[in-house]
CSV table of C-alpha atoms and ligand atoms in Angstrom, one decimal:
chain,number,residue,atom,x,y,z
Z,17,MET,CA,0.0,0.0,-0.1
Z,18,ASP,CA,1.4,3.5,-1.0
Z,19,ASN,CA,2.3,6.2,1.5
Z,20,LEU,CA,2.7,9.9,1.1
Z,21,ARG,CA,6.0,11.3,2.1
Z,22,ILE,CA,6.0,15.1,2.6
Z,23,VAL,CA,8.9,17.3,3.6
Z,24,GLY,CA,7.1,20.3,5.2
Z,25,GLY,CA,7.7,24.1,5.3
Z,26,THR,CA,7.2,25.1,1.6
Z,27,PRO,CA,4.4,27.7,1.0
Z,28,LEU,CA,1.9,26.6,-1.9
Z,29,HIS,CA,2.2,29.0,-4.9
Z,30,GLY,CA,0.6,29.1,-8.2
Z,31,THR,CA,-2.5,27.8,-9.9
Z,32,LEU,CA,-4.3,24.5,-9.0
Z,33,ARG,CA,-7.0,23.2,-11.3
Z,34,VAL,CA,-10.1,21.9,-9.3
Z,35,SER,CA,-11.4,18.5,-10.4
Z,36,GLY,CA,-14.9,17.3,-10.9
Z,37,ALA,CA,-17.0,16.7,-7.7
Z,38,LYS,CA,-16.8,13.1,-6.5
Z,39,ASN,CA,-20.0,13.4,-4.5
Z,40,ALA,CA,-21.9,14.8,-7.5
Z,41,ALA,CA,-20.5,12.2,-9.9
Z,42,LEU,CA,-21.5,9.3,-7.8
Z,43,PRO,CA,-25.4,9.8,-7.7
Z,44,ILE,CA,-25.1,11.0,-11.3
Z,45,LEU,CA,-23.5,7.8,-12.7
Z,46,CYS,CA,-26.0,5.8,-10.8
Z,47,ALA,CA,-28.7,7.7,-12.4
Z,48,SER,CA,-27.6,6.3,-15.8
Z,49,LEU,CA,-29.6,3.3,-14.7
Z,50,LEU,CA,-32.8,5.1,-15.3
Z,51,ALA,CA,-32.6,5.4,-19.1
Z,52,ASP,CA,-31.5,2.9,-21.7
Z,53,GLY,CA,-28.7,4.0,-24.0
Z,54,GLU,CA,-25.4,5.8,-23.9
Z,55,SER,CA,-24.8,8.5,-21.4
Z,56,THR,CA,-21.6,10.6,-21.4
Z,57,PHE,CA,-20.2,12.3,-18.2
Z,58,ARG,CA,-17.4,14.8,-18.5
Z,59,ASN,CA,-15.2,16.4,-15.8
Z,60,VAL,CA,-15.4,13.2,-13.9
Z,61,PRO,CA,-12.5,12.9,-11.3
Z,62,ASP,CA,-10.1,9.8,-11.5
Z,63,LEU,CA,-10.8,8.3,-8.3
Z,64,THR,CA,-11.3,4.8,-6.8
Z,65,ASP,CA,-14.8,5.6,-5.8
Z,66,ILE,CA,-15.6,6.3,-9.4
Z,67,ARG,CA,-14.1,2.9,-10.4
Z,68,THR,CA,-16.0,1.2,-7.7
Z,69,THR,CA,-19.3,2.8,-9.0
Z,70,ALA,CA,-18.4,1.7,-12.5
Z,71,ASN,CA,-17.8,-1.9,-11.3
Z,72,LEU,CA,-21.2,-1.9,-9.6
Z,73,LEU,CA,-22.9,-0.6,-12.8
Z,74,ARG,CA,-21.0,-3.4,-14.8
Z,75,HIS,CA,-22.3,-5.9,-12.3
Z,76,LEU,CA,-25.7,-4.9,-13.1
Z,77,GLY,CA,-25.1,-5.5,-16.7
Z,78,LEU,CA,-24.3,-2.0,-18.0
Z,79,ASP,CA,-21.1,-1.1,-20.0
Z,80,ALA,CA,-19.0,1.4,-18.3
Z,81,GLU,CA,-15.9,2.9,-19.8
Z,82,VAL,CA,-13.8,4.9,-17.4
Z,83,ALA,CA,-11.4,7.2,-19.1
Z,84,PRO,CA,-11.3,10.2,-16.8
Z,85,PRO,CA,-12.4,12.9,-17.1
Z,86,VAL,CA,-14.8,11.1,-19.5
Z,87,VAL,CA,-17.0,8.2,-18.4
Z,88,THR,CA,-19.3,6.5,-20.8
Z,89,ILE,CA,-22.1,4.4,-19.5
Z,90,THR,CA,-24.1,2.2,-21.9
Z,91,SER,CA,-27.3,1.3,-20.0
Z,92,ARG,CA,-29.7,-1.6,-20.8
Z,93,PRO,CA,-32.3,-3.3,-18.8
Z,94,VAL,CA,-31.2,-4.9,-15.6
Z,95,VAL,CA,-32.0,-8.6,-15.0
Z,96,GLU,CA,-30.8,-8.7,-11.4
Z,97,PRO,CA,-31.3,-5.4,-9.6
Z,98,ASP,CA,-28.9,-6.4,-6.9
Z,99,ALA,CA,-25.9,-4.6,-5.2
Z,100,PRO,CA,-23.9,-7.2,-3.3
Z,101,TYR,CA,-22.1,-6.7,-0.1
Z,102,ASP,CA,-18.7,-7.1,-1.7
Z,103,LEU,CA,-19.2,-3.9,-3.7
Z,104,VAL,CA,-21.3,-1.9,-0.9
Z,105,ARG,CA,-18.7,-2.6,1.8
Z,106,LYS,CA,-16.0,-0.9,-0.4
Z,107,MET,CA,-18.0,2.3,-0.8
Z,108,ARG,CA,-21.2,3.1,1.1
Z,109,ALA,CA,-22.3,5.4,-1.7
Z,110,SER,CA,-23.1,2.1,-3.6
Z,111,VAL,CA,-26.5,2.6,-1.8
Z,112,LEU,CA,-27.1,5.3,-4.6
Z,113,VAL,CA,-28.4,2.5,-7.0
Z,114,LEU,CA,-31.3,1.8,-4.8
Z,115,GLY,CA,-33.6,4.8,-5.9
Z,116,PRO,CA,-32.9,4.2,-9.7
Z,117,LEU,CA,-33.4,0.4,-9.5
Z,118,VAL,CA,-36.6,0.7,-7.5
Z,119,ALA,CA,-37.9,3.4,-9.9
Z,120,ARG,CA,-37.3,1.5,-12.9
Z,121,TYR,CA,-37.8,-2.1,-12.0
Z,122,GLY,CA,-40.0,-2.0,-8.8
Z,123,ARG,CA,-37.5,-4.1,-6.9
Z,124,ALA,CA,-34.1,-4.2,-5.6
Z,125,ARG,CA,-31.9,-6.1,-3.3
Z,126,VAL,CA,-29.0,-4.0,-1.8
Z,127,SER,CA,-26.7,-4.8,0.9
Z,128,LEU,CA,-27.0,-2.6,4.1
Z,129,PRO,CA,-24.0,-0.5,4.2
Z,130,GLY,CA,-23.5,-0.7,7.9
Z,131,GLY,CA,-21.5,1.7,10.0
Z,132,CYS,CA,-18.1,3.2,9.0
Z,133,ALA,CA,-15.2,4.9,10.5
Z,134,ILE,CA,-17.0,8.1,10.9
Z,135,GLY,CA,-20.3,7.0,12.4
Z,136,ALA,CA,-23.3,4.6,12.3
Z,137,ARG,CA,-24.8,6.2,9.2
Z,138,PRO,CA,-28.1,4.4,8.9
Z,139,ILE,CA,-30.3,4.6,5.8
Z,140,ASP,CA,-33.7,4.5,7.5
Z,141,GLN,CA,-34.7,7.9,5.8
Z,142,HIS,CA,-34.0,6.4,2.4
Z,143,LEU,CA,-36.2,3.5,3.2
Z,144,LYS,CA,-39.0,5.5,4.8
Z,145,GLY,CA,-39.2,7.6,1.6
Z,146,LEU,CA,-39.5,4.5,-0.6
Z,147,GLU,CA,-42.2,3.0,1.7
Z,148,ALA,CA,-44.2,6.3,1.5
Z,149,MET,CA,-44.1,5.9,-2.2
Z,150,GLY,CA,-45.7,2.4,-2.0
Z,151,ALA,CA,-42.4,0.1,-1.6
Z,152,GLU,CA,-42.5,-2.8,0.8
Z,153,ILE,CA,-39.2,-3.2,2.7
Z,154,ARG,CA,-37.9,-6.3,4.3
Z,155,LEU,CA,-34.3,-6.5,6.0
Z,156,ASP,CA,-32.9,-10.0,5.7
Z,157,HIS,CA,-29.3,-11.3,6.4
Z,158,GLY,CA,-27.7,-7.9,6.0
Z,159,TYR,CA,-29.7,-7.1,2.9
Z,160,VAL,CA,-32.5,-4.8,2.2
Z,161,TYR,CA,-35.2,-6.1,-0.1
Z,162,VAL,CA,-37.5,-3.5,-1.8
Z,163,GLU,CA,-40.5,-4.6,-3.7
Z,164,VAL,CA,-43.1,-2.4,-5.1
Z,165,PRO,CA,-46.3,-4.5,-5.4
Z,166,LYS,CA,-48.0,-2.2,-7.9
Z,167,GLY,CA,-44.8,-2.5,-10.0
Z,168,ARG,CA,-44.3,1.3,-10.0
Z,169,LEU,CA,-43.9,3.8,-7.3
Z,170,THR,CA,-46.5,6.3,-6.5
Z,171,GLY,CA,-45.7,10.0,-5.7
Z,172,ALA,CA,-46.0,10.9,-2.2
Z,173,ASP,CA,-45.1,13.5,0.6
Z,174,VAL,CA,-41.9,12.7,2.3
Z,175,TRP,CA,-40.6,14.5,5.4
Z,176,LEU,CA,-37.0,13.7,6.1
Z,177,ASP,CA,-36.2,13.6,9.8
Z,178,VAL,CA,-32.6,14.6,8.8
Z,179,PRO,CA,-31.6,16.4,5.6
Z,180,THR,CA,-29.7,13.4,4.5
Z,181,VAL,CA,-27.6,14.0,1.3
Z,182,THR,CA,-27.7,10.5,-0.3
Z,183,GLY,CA,-31.0,9.9,1.0
Z,184,THR,CA,-32.4,13.0,-0.9
Z,185,GLU,CA,-30.5,12.0,-3.9
Z,186,ASN,CA,-31.9,8.3,-3.9
Z,187,LEU,CA,-35.6,9.6,-3.1
Z,188,MET,CA,-35.3,12.2,-6.0
Z,189,SER,CA,-34.0,9.4,-8.5
Z,190,ALA,CA,-36.7,7.1,-7.3
Z,191,ALA,CA,-39.5,9.7,-7.6
Z,192,VAL,CA,-38.7,10.8,-11.2
Z,193,LEU,CA,-40.4,7.7,-12.7
Z,194,ALA,CA,-43.0,7.4,-10.1
Z,195,LYS,CA,-46.8,7.9,-10.9
Z,196,GLY,CA,-47.7,11.4,-9.8
Z,197,ARG,CA,-46.1,14.0,-7.7
Z,198,THR,CA,-43.5,13.6,-5.0
Z,199,THR,CA,-42.5,16.3,-2.4
Z,200,LEU,CA,-39.4,15.9,-0.3
Z,201,MET,CA,-39.5,18.2,2.7
Z,202,ASN,CA,-36.4,18.9,4.9
Z,203,ALA,CA,-34.4,17.8,1.9
Z,204,ALA,CA,-30.6,18.3,1.6
Z,205,ARG,CA,-29.6,21.5,0.0
Z,206,GLU,CA,-26.1,20.4,-1.0
Z,207,PRO,CA,-24.9,21.6,-4.4
Z,208,GLU,CA,-24.6,17.9,-5.3
Z,209,VAL,CA,-28.2,17.4,-4.8
Z,210,GLU,CA,-28.8,20.5,-7.1
Z,211,GLU,CA,-26.4,19.0,-9.7
Z,212,LEU,CA,-28.2,15.6,-9.7
Z,213,ALA,CA,-31.6,17.4,-10.3
Z,214,ARG,CA,-29.9,19.2,-13.3
Z,215,VAL,CA,-28.8,15.8,-14.8
Z,216,LEU,CA,-32.3,14.3,-14.2
Z,217,ASN,CA,-34.1,17.2,-15.8
Z,218,LYS,CA,-31.6,17.0,-18.8
Z,219,MET,CA,-32.8,13.4,-18.9
Z,220,GLY,CA,-36.4,14.5,-19.1
Z,221,ALA,CA,-37.5,14.5,-15.5
Z,222,LYS,CA,-39.5,17.2,-13.8
Z,223,VAL,CA,-37.7,18.2,-10.6
Z,224,GLU,CA,-38.2,21.5,-9.0
Z,225,GLY,CA,-36.7,23.2,-5.9
Z,226,ALA,CA,-33.5,21.3,-5.7
Z,227,GLY,CA,-31.1,23.5,-3.6
Z,228,THR,CA,-33.9,24.5,-1.3
Z,229,ASP,CA,-35.4,22.3,1.6
Z,230,THR,CA,-38.5,21.3,-0.5
Z,231,ILE,CA,-38.1,19.5,-3.8
Z,232,THR,CA,-41.0,18.5,-5.9
Z,233,ILE,CA,-40.8,15.9,-8.6
Z,234,GLN,CA,-43.5,15.2,-11.1
Z,235,GLY,CA,-43.1,11.5,-12.3
Z,236,VAL,CA,-42.6,11.0,-16.0
Z,237,GLU,CA,-43.1,7.7,-18.1
Z,238,ALA,CA,-39.4,7.4,-19.4
Z,239,LEU,CA,-36.2,9.3,-19.4
Z,240,GLU,CA,-33.4,9.6,-22.0
Z,241,PRO,CA,-29.6,9.2,-21.7
Z,242,VAL,CA,-27.6,12.4,-21.2
Z,243,ASP,CA,-24.3,14.2,-21.9
Z,244,HIS,CA,-23.2,16.3,-19.0
Z,245,ALA,CA,-20.1,17.9,-17.4
Z,246,ILE,CA,-20.0,17.6,-13.6
Z,247,ILE,CA,-19.4,20.5,-11.4
Z,248,ALA,CA,-16.2,21.3,-9.6
Z,249,ASP,CA,-15.4,19.7,-6.3
Z,250,ARG,CA,-16.0,22.2,-3.5
Z,251,ILE,CA,-14.4,20.0,-1.0
Z,252,GLU,CA,-11.3,19.5,-2.9
Z,253,ALA,CA,-11.2,23.1,-3.4
Z,254,GLY,CA,-11.8,23.9,0.2
Z,255,THR,CA,-9.0,21.5,1.2
Z,256,TYR,CA,-6.5,23.1,-1.1
Z,257,MET,CA,-7.5,26.5,0.1
Z,258,VAL,CA,-6.8,25.6,3.7
Z,259,ALA,CA,-3.6,24.1,2.6
Z,260,ALA,CA,-2.6,27.4,0.8
Z,261,ALA,CA,-3.5,29.3,3.8
Z,262,ALA,CA,-1.8,27.2,6.4
Z,263,THR,CA,1.5,27.0,4.5
Z,264,GLY,CA,1.5,30.9,4.2
Z,265,GLY,CA,1.1,30.4,0.4
Z,266,ASP,CA,-0.7,32.2,-2.4
Z,267,LEU,CA,-2.8,29.9,-4.5
Z,268,PHE,CA,-5.4,30.3,-7.2
Z,269,LEU,CA,-8.1,27.5,-7.3
Z,270,ASP,CA,-9.1,27.4,-10.9
Z,271,GLY,CA,-12.5,26.3,-11.9
Z,272,ILE,CA,-14.4,26.6,-8.6
Z,273,THR,CA,-17.3,29.0,-8.1
Z,274,PHE,CA,-17.5,31.2,-5.1
Z,275,GLU,CA,-21.2,30.3,-4.2
Z,276,PRO,CA,-20.7,26.9,-2.7
Z,277,MET,CA,-17.6,27.9,-0.9
Z,278,ARG,CA,-19.3,30.8,1.1
Z,279,ALA,CA,-19.2,29.2,4.5
Z,280,VAL,CA,-15.5,28.1,4.2
Z,281,ALA,CA,-14.4,31.4,2.7
Z,282,ALA,CA,-16.1,33.3,5.6
Z,283,LYS,CA,-14.3,31.1,8.3
Z,284,LEU,CA,-11.0,31.6,6.5
Z,285,ARG,CA,-11.5,35.2,6.4
Z,286,GLU,CA,-12.3,35.3,10.1
Z,287,ALA,CA,-9.1,33.6,10.7
Z,288,GLY,CA,-7.2,36.3,8.8
Z,289,ILE,CA,-6.8,34.7,5.5
Z,290,HIS,CA,-7.1,36.7,2.3
Z,291,VAL,CA,-9.9,35.1,0.1
Z,292,GLU,CA,-10.5,36.6,-3.2
Z,293,ARG,CA,-13.4,35.9,-5.5
Z,294,GLN,CA,-12.4,35.9,-9.2
Z,295,ASP,CA,-14.2,35.3,-12.4
Z,296,THR,CA,-12.8,31.9,-13.0
Z,297,GLY,CA,-11.9,30.7,-9.5
Z,298,ILE,CA,-10.7,31.8,-6.0
Z,299,ARG,CA,-7.4,33.0,-4.8
Z,300,VAL,CA,-6.2,32.4,-1.3
Z,301,VAL,CA,-3.2,34.1,0.5
Z,302,GLY,CA,-2.2,33.0,4.0
Z,303,LYS,CA,0.1,35.3,6.1
Z,304,PRO,CA,0.4,34.2,9.8
Z,305,PRO,CA,-0.4,35.0,12.5
Z,306,PHE,CA,-3.8,33.3,12.1
Z,307,SER,CA,-6.9,34.1,14.4
Z,308,PRO,CA,-8.7,31.4,16.3
Z,309,VAL,CA,-12.2,30.9,15.0
Z,310,ASP,CA,-15.0,28.7,16.3
Z,311,VAL,CA,-16.6,26.4,13.7
Z,312,THR,CA,-19.9,24.3,13.9
Z,313,THR,CA,-20.4,21.8,11.1
Z,314,ALA,CA,-24.0,21.8,9.8
Z,315,PRO,CA,-25.9,20.9,6.5
Z,316,HIS,CA,-25.3,23.3,3.5
Z,317,PRO,CA,-25.2,26.2,3.2
Z,318,ASP,CA,-23.4,26.0,6.6
Z,319,PHE,CA,-19.8,24.8,7.2
Z,320,PRO,CA,-19.4,21.2,5.7
Z,321,THR,CA,-18.5,18.3,7.9
Z,322,ASP,CA,-16.2,17.3,5.0
Z,323,MET,CA,-14.0,20.4,5.7
Z,324,GLN,CA,-13.8,20.1,9.5
Z,325,ALA,CA,-10.7,18.0,9.7
Z,326,GLN,CA,-8.7,20.2,7.3
Z,327,PHE,CA,-9.9,23.4,9.1
Z,328,MET,CA,-8.8,22.1,12.4
Z,329,VAL,CA,-5.1,22.1,11.2
Z,330,LEU,CA,-5.3,25.7,10.4
Z,331,MET,CA,-6.8,26.4,13.9
Z,332,CYS,CA,-3.7,24.4,15.4
Z,333,LEU,CA,-1.6,27.2,13.9
Z,334,ALA,CA,-3.9,30.0,15.0
Z,335,LYS,CA,-2.9,32.0,18.2
Z,336,GLY,CA,-5.5,31.3,21.0
Z,337,VAL,CA,-8.3,28.9,21.5
Z,338,SER,CA,-10.9,27.7,18.9
Z,339,VAL,CA,-13.7,25.3,19.4
Z,340,ILE,CA,-14.8,23.1,16.6
Z,341,THR,CA,-18.2,21.4,17.0
Z,342,GLU,CA,-19.1,18.4,14.6
Z,343,THR,CA,-22.8,18.1,14.5
Z,344,ILE,CA,-23.2,15.7,11.5
Z,345,PHE,CA,-21.3,12.5,12.3
Z,346,GLU,CA,-20.7,11.2,16.0
Z,347,ASN,CA,-17.2,10.0,15.3
Z,348,ARG,CA,-15.3,12.4,13.1
Z,349,PHE,CA,-12.4,13.4,15.2
Z,350,MET,CA,-9.9,10.5,14.3
Z,351,HIS,CA,-7.4,12.9,13.0
Z,352,VAL,CA,-7.2,14.6,16.5
Z,353,SER,CA,-4.9,11.9,18.2
Z,354,GLU,CA,-2.6,12.0,15.0
Z,355,LEU,CA,-2.4,15.8,15.1
Z,356,ASN,CA,-1.6,15.7,18.7
Z,357,ARG,CA,1.3,13.2,17.8
Z,358,MET,CA,2.5,16.0,15.6
Z,359,GLY,CA,2.6,18.4,18.4
Z,360,ALA,CA,-1.0,19.9,18.3
Z,361,ASP,CA,-3.0,20.6,21.5
Z,362,VAL,CA,-6.5,19.5,20.7
Z,363,THR,CA,-8.9,18.0,23.4
Z,364,VAL,CA,-12.1,16.3,22.4
Z,365,GLN,CA,-15.2,16.1,24.6
Z,366,GLY,CA,-18.0,14.4,22.8
Z,367,ARG,CA,-18.7,16.5,19.7
Z,368,ARG,CA,-16.6,19.3,20.5
Z,369,ALA,CA,-12.9,19.8,20.0
Z,370,THR,CA,-10.9,22.5,21.7
Z,371,VAL,CA,-7.8,23.6,19.9
Z,372,VAL,CA,-5.1,25.6,21.6
Z,373,GLY,CA,-2.5,27.2,19.4
Z,374,PRO,CA,-0.3,28.2,18.0
Z,375,ALA,CA,1.3,24.7,17.8
Z,376,LYS,CA,4.7,24.1,16.2
Z,377,LEU,CA,3.9,20.9,14.2
Z,378,GLN,CA,6.6,18.4,13.7
Z,379,GLY,CA,6.8,15.7,11.0
Z,380,ALA,CA,5.8,12.2,12.0
Z,381,SER,CA,4.4,8.9,10.6
Z,382,VAL,CA,0.6,9.2,10.8
Z,383,MET,CA,-2.4,7.4,9.5
Z,384,ALA,CA,-6.2,8.0,9.4
Z,385,THR,CA,-9.2,5.9,8.7
Z,386,ASP,CA,-11.2,8.2,6.5
Z,387,LEU,CA,-10.7,10.4,3.5
Z,388,ARG,CA,-11.1,13.9,5.0
Z,389,ALA,CA,-9.0,13.0,8.1
Z,390,SER,CA,-6.2,11.8,5.8
Z,391,ALA,CA,-6.5,15.1,3.9
Z,392,SER,CA,-6.0,17.0,7.2
Z,393,LEU,CA,-2.9,14.9,7.9
Z,394,VAL,CA,-1.5,15.9,4.5
Z,395,ILE,CA,-2.1,19.6,5.2
Z,396,ALA,CA,-0.4,19.1,8.7
Z,397,GLY,CA,2.6,17.5,6.9
Z,398,LEU,CA,3.0,20.4,4.6
Z,399,VAL,CA,3.2,22.7,7.4
Z,400,ALA,CA,5.2,20.6,9.8
Z,401,GLU,CA,9.0,20.8,10.5
Z,402,GLY,CA,10.8,17.7,8.9
Z,403,ILE,CA,9.2,14.6,7.3
Z,404,THR,CA,5.6,13.4,7.5
Z,405,GLU,CA,4.7,10.1,6.3
Z,406,VAL,CA,0.8,9.7,5.7
Z,407,LEU,CA,0.1,5.9,5.7
Z,408,ARG,CA,-2.9,4.2,4.0
Z,409,VAL,CA,-3.0,6.6,1.1
Z,410,TYR,CA,-6.0,4.6,-0.4
Z,411,HIS,CA,-8.4,6.6,1.6
Z,412,ILE,CA,-7.0,9.8,0.0
Z,413,ASP,CA,-7.3,8.1,-3.5
Z,414,ARG,CA,-10.9,7.7,-3.0
Z,415,GLY,CA,-11.5,11.4,-3.0
Z,416,TYR,CA,-8.4,13.5,-4.2
Z,417,GLU,CA,-7.4,13.0,-7.7
Z,418,ARG,CA,-3.6,12.7,-7.9
Z,419,ILE,CA,-3.1,14.6,-4.9
Z,420,GLU,CA,0.7,14.5,-4.9
Z,421,GLU,CA,1.0,15.7,-8.5
Z,422,LYS,CA,-1.3,18.5,-7.9
Z,423,LEU,CA,0.5,19.6,-4.7
Z,424,ARG,CA,4.0,19.2,-6.2
Z,425,ALA,CA,2.9,21.3,-9.1
Z,426,VAL,CA,2.3,24.2,-6.8
Z,427,GLY,CA,5.6,23.9,-4.9
Z,428,ALA,CA,5.0,21.1,-2.3
Z,429,ASN,CA,7.7,18.6,-1.5
Z,430,ILE,CA,5.6,15.5,-1.5
Z,431,ALA,CA,5.9,12.0,-3.1
Z,432,ARG,CA,4.1,8.8,-3.2
Z,433,VAL,CA,6.2,5.9,-1.9
Z,434,PRO,CA,5.5,2.2,-1.8
Z,435,GLY,CA,4.8,1.1,1.8
Z,436,GLU,CA,4.9,-2.3,3.3
Z,437,VAL,CA,2.1,-4.6,2.3
H,16,EPU,N1,-28.7,9.8,8.6
H,16,EPU,C1,-29.7,9.2,9.2
H,16,EPU,N2,-30.5,8.4,8.5
H,16,EPU,C2,-30.5,8.3,7.2
H,16,EPU,C3,-29.5,9.0,6.6
H,16,EPU,C4,-28.7,9.8,7.3
H,16,EPU,O1,-29.9,9.3,10.5
H,16,EPU,O2,-31.4,7.5,6.6
H,16,EPU,C5,-27.8,10.6,9.3
H,16,EPU,C6,-26.4,10.2,9.3
H,16,EPU,O3,-26.1,9.0,10.2
H,16,EPU,C7,-25.7,11.4,9.6
H,16,EPU,C8,-26.5,12.5,9.1
H,16,EPU,O4,-27.8,12.0,8.8
H,16,EPU,O5,-25.5,11.6,11.0
H,16,EPU,C9,-26.1,13.1,7.7
H,16,EPU,O6,-25.7,12.0,6.9
H,16,EPU,P1,-26.0,12.0,5.2
H,16,EPU,O7,-27.0,10.9,4.8
H,16,EPU,O8,-26.3,13.3,4.7
H,16,EPU,O9,-24.5,11.6,4.6
H,16,EPU,P2,-24.3,10.8,3.4
H,16,EPU,O10,-25.3,11.1,2.4
H,16,EPU,O11,-24.1,9.3,3.7
H,16,EPU,C10,-22.9,12.4,2.1
H,16,EPU,C11,-21.5,12.6,1.6
H,16,EPU,C12,-20.4,12.6,2.7
H,16,EPU,C13,-20.7,13.8,3.5
H,16,EPU,C14,-22.2,13.8,4.1
H,16,EPU,C15,-22.6,15.1,4.9
H,16,EPU,C16,-21.8,11.4,-0.5
H,16,EPU,C17,-21.5,10.3,-1.3
H,16,EPU,N3,-21.3,11.4,0.6
H,16,EPU,O12,-22.9,11.4,2.9
H,16,EPU,O13,-19.3,12.7,2.1
H,16,EPU,O14,-19.8,13.9,4.6
H,16,EPU,O15,-23.1,13.6,2.9
H,16,EPU,O16,-22.5,16.2,4.1
H,16,EPU,O17,-22.3,12.3,-1.0
H,16,EPU,C18,-16.9,12.5,2.0
H,16,EPU,O18,-16.9,12.8,0.8
H,16,EPU,O19,-15.9,12.3,2.6
H,16,EPU,C19,-18.1,12.1,2.7
H,16,EPU,C20,-18.1,11.4,3.8
């Protein structure tokens, strides 16, 4: 398994092109199940999660040609609408085939994703919505069996107890072929949900209100394949914005719009970072000393949980005390013990982390068990004195396209080295 070896202390300078959004691409690729024929997706990032999704679609009998940034899916009727444990355990977002499969075939068997490193992550809201639309749900031996006795889902009003992102996406994808009108209330407002709605509408669906907390979907009889370029990845952009700030660099993030970055930009500015909105991207300039800032993660448009770990590194460098509160996932502070090994002073109590800075970070061998935690350790390595080795780089490869190449191109001293098996 590869590791990343970083020699810290070099500010990031130059221009970094932001890749396509992983969390938009995943539900969109799954939506290709909704229509027969060839769909072309552009600006798709080259990530393991994309390849896992392609494998799942192939398992369902579709052709998937992955040649990033282009992915071509040739969809045909699925004989066995089934997502097996082997694929779902590799990537919990595999559950995103559930909505399209039930919409089109009136039945599906999908392995329950189970918990993961960051929390329990149930899918009860996905199932509740499908039930409201007329599906019968049975859980058996780790699988969820969904069957629509009428054969076709019926539009319904669905109130989500939490504004779940993949839940909203699954139910939206299910409702597009249902009979009648579905209203999703307390829906997730993430830009990736909006992007999926855009693609579904291009395919011939009638979705309104995506990006707000109430989405209405008027079911149609059939959908068409699509050609679509995926939006830029706001979390990748945010990660490099923090990296630029923390290293005292000057970086232009090419291809990201300002709108989805508002909360992160606001918190960076509060910390004393110069964040400049430009026509084709965002420029970030970091000049220490940084100010401590309290951050609470919450659903979009608030501060994203997917940026919490990275922002914490910046707070370790700030002079004073900051409090970071995680409200989305119950176990998303795994990076803390590793940051403390590098010289940080962070104390966790329940969902709250208190960061005392400024810390003088020192290079160390570190490891994390999820994607964003690993990204935070890379940022810490870029800042730290000496050599940092970030182990288990496969977590990073799930969500950051060629991270070492991108960072090297803007001045970082970082290399991928083969690790022990
Ligand atoms: N939840 C429930 N019941 C449900 C669904 C969710 O209780 O039926 C809870 C979860 O346990 C969690 C909260 O609701 O506490 C929010 O979870 P959500 O369902 O919104 O998360 P997700 O859809 O599984 C997506 C992203 C995550 C991101 C979260 C939150 C994808 C493929 N994944 O996950 O991305 O952290 O939304 O914004 O879109 C990542 O990219 O690193 C990542 C983890």
